[in-house]
Amino acid sequence: MLLFRRGTCRLIPDQARARTDDGTVVLLDVREAPEWKAGHAPGAVHLPLTRLLAGAALPPDAQGRPVVAICRSGRRSQQAAQLLTDRGVEAVDVTGGMTAWAEAGLPVVDERGRDGRIA
């Protein structure tokens, strides 16, 4: 079952949140650890693009599920979505990344679950 229409490769933040809210689709944050710790979307799963490029498998919470990749501005997540698609994963990314996510008024939490910031 395809959750993303053919040709769909990017979502705006509100679409990404709507797709990931029920847990069927995973939001995969591909930023580096300091960026993740400063602020990320609640419920997101973390795997830096550098590790993904080195061949790392998706975290257990993301395996076998469609993926919406997100980064700071959308460049790394676009690369991650293409890499995952090439590996056979149903994947898209968020245009504008976490910057656009926060600008849309969507929640951002730090590593302790408190109000976070985009680093």
Short mmCIF file of C-alpha atoms in Angstrom, two decimals:
data_model
loop_
_atom_site.label_atom_id
_atom_site.label_comp_id
_atom_site.label_asym_id
_atom_site.label_seq_id
_atom_site.Cartn_x
_atom_site.Cartn_y
_atom_site.Cartn_z
CA MET A 1 0.00 0.00 0.00
CA LEU A 2 1.53 3.30 -1.06
CA LEU A 3 0.97 6.15 1.37
CA PHE A 4 2.57 8.71 -0.93
CA ARG A 5 1.34 9.35 -4.47
CA ARG A 6 3.76 8.54 -7.24
CA GLY A 7 5.86 11.58 -8.02
CA THR A 8 5.37 13.06 -4.55
CA CYS A 9 8.79 13.73 -3.13
CA ARG A 10 8.28 16.69 -0.80
CA LEU A 11 5.71 17.66 1.80
CA ILE A 12 5.13 20.94 3.58
CA PRO A 13 5.37 20.76 7.39
CA ASP A 14 1.60 20.57 8.00
CA GLN A 15 1.33 17.67 5.54
CA ALA A 16 4.26 15.91 7.21
CA ARG A 17 2.68 16.25 10.63
CA ALA A 18 -0.68 14.99 9.34
CA ARG A 19 1.01 11.95 7.77
CA THR A 20 3.07 11.09 10.86
CA ASP A 21 0.58 11.86 13.65
CA ASP A 22 -1.05 8.43 13.68
CA GLY A 23 2.26 6.55 13.80
CA THR A 24 1.80 4.76 10.47
CA VAL A 25 4.49 6.92 8.87
CA VAL A 26 7.69 7.77 10.73
CA LEU A 27 9.28 11.22 10.84
CA LEU A 28 13.03 10.64 10.47
CA ASP A 29 15.27 13.50 11.57
CA VAL A 30 18.57 13.26 9.68
CA ARG A 31 20.39 16.15 11.39
CA GLU A 32 23.49 15.67 13.53
CA ALA A 33 23.22 14.92 17.27
CA PRO A 34 23.73 18.49 18.58
CA GLU A 35 20.98 19.76 16.26
CA TRP A 36 18.65 16.95 17.34
CA LYS A 37 19.31 17.56 21.04
CA ALA A 38 18.57 21.30 20.72
CA GLY A 39 15.18 20.75 19.15
CA HIS A 40 13.24 18.23 17.10
CA ALA A 41 9.65 17.31 16.33
CA PRO A 42 7.96 15.27 19.06
CA GLY A 43 7.82 11.60 18.11
CA ALA A 44 10.55 11.88 15.49
CA VAL A 45 13.18 9.17 15.15
CA HIS A 46 16.84 10.21 14.80
CA LEU A 47 19.44 8.94 12.33
CA PRO A 48 22.02 11.43 11.03
CA LEU A 49 22.46 11.57 7.27
CA THR A 50 26.18 10.90 7.73
CA ARG A 51 25.35 7.50 9.23
CA LEU A 52 22.73 6.78 6.60
CA LEU A 53 25.28 7.55 3.86
CA ALA A 54 27.73 5.20 5.58
CA GLY A 55 25.20 2.38 5.19
CA ALA A 56 23.47 2.41 8.56
CA ALA A 57 20.11 0.69 8.72
CA LEU A 58 17.03 2.57 9.74
CA PRO A 59 16.36 2.57 13.50
CA PRO A 60 14.02 -0.24 14.60
CA ASP A 61 11.13 2.22 15.04
CA ALA A 62 11.40 3.17 11.36
CA GLN A 63 11.97 -0.23 9.78
CA GLY A 64 9.19 -1.47 7.53
CA ARG A 65 7.35 1.86 7.64
CA PRO A 66 7.09 4.75 5.18
CA VAL A 67 9.43 7.60 6.06
CA VAL A 68 9.18 11.38 6.01
CA ALA A 69 12.75 12.71 6.30
CA ILE A 70 13.44 16.10 7.85
CA CYS A 71 16.57 18.20 8.49
CA ARG A 72 17.22 21.89 9.20
CA SER A 73 16.41 23.40 5.81
CA GLY A 74 15.47 20.53 3.50
CA ARG A 75 18.72 19.76 1.70
CA ARG A 76 19.91 16.78 3.75
CA SER A 77 16.41 15.37 4.07
CA GLN A 78 15.95 15.49 0.31
CA GLN A 79 19.18 13.52 -0.09
CA ALA A 80 18.09 11.07 2.63
CA ALA A 81 14.68 10.52 1.01
CA GLN A 82 16.32 9.76 -2.34
CA LEU A 83 18.81 7.37 -0.73
CA LEU A 84 16.02 5.58 1.13
CA THR A 85 13.89 5.39 -2.00
CA ASP A 86 16.86 3.84 -3.81
CA ARG A 87 17.00 1.26 -1.00
CA GLY A 88 13.34 0.39 -1.53
CA VAL A 89 11.89 2.44 1.33
CA GLU A 90 8.80 4.53 0.67
CA ALA A 91 10.23 7.96 1.53
CA VAL A 92 9.62 11.68 1.01
CA ASP A 93 11.02 14.76 2.72
CA VAL A 94 9.86 18.03 4.24
CA THR A 95 10.48 21.14 2.20
CA GLY A 96 12.04 23.82 4.38
CA GLY A 97 12.93 21.30 7.09
CA MET A 98 12.71 22.02 10.80
CA THR A 99 13.04 25.74 10.11
CA ALA A 100 9.76 25.67 8.18
CA TRP A 101 8.27 23.27 10.78
CA ALA A 102 8.89 25.80 13.57
CA GLU A 103 7.75 28.72 11.41
CA ALA A 104 4.46 26.85 10.83
CA GLY A 105 3.95 26.87 14.60
CA LEU A 106 4.45 23.13 14.97
CA PRO A 107 5.97 21.86 18.23
CA VAL A 108 9.72 21.56 18.78
CA VAL A 109 11.14 19.81 21.85
CA ASP A 110 14.65 19.37 23.18
CA GLU A 111 16.21 16.10 24.30
CA ARG A 112 14.39 16.39 27.65
CA GLY A 113 11.00 17.05 26.11
CA ARG A 114 10.96 20.75 26.94
CA ASP A 115 10.55 23.60 24.46
CA GLY A 116 13.36 23.24 21.95
CA ARG A 117 15.01 25.44 19.37
CA ILE A 118 16.27 24.89 15.86
CA ALA A 119 20.07 24.77 15.89
#
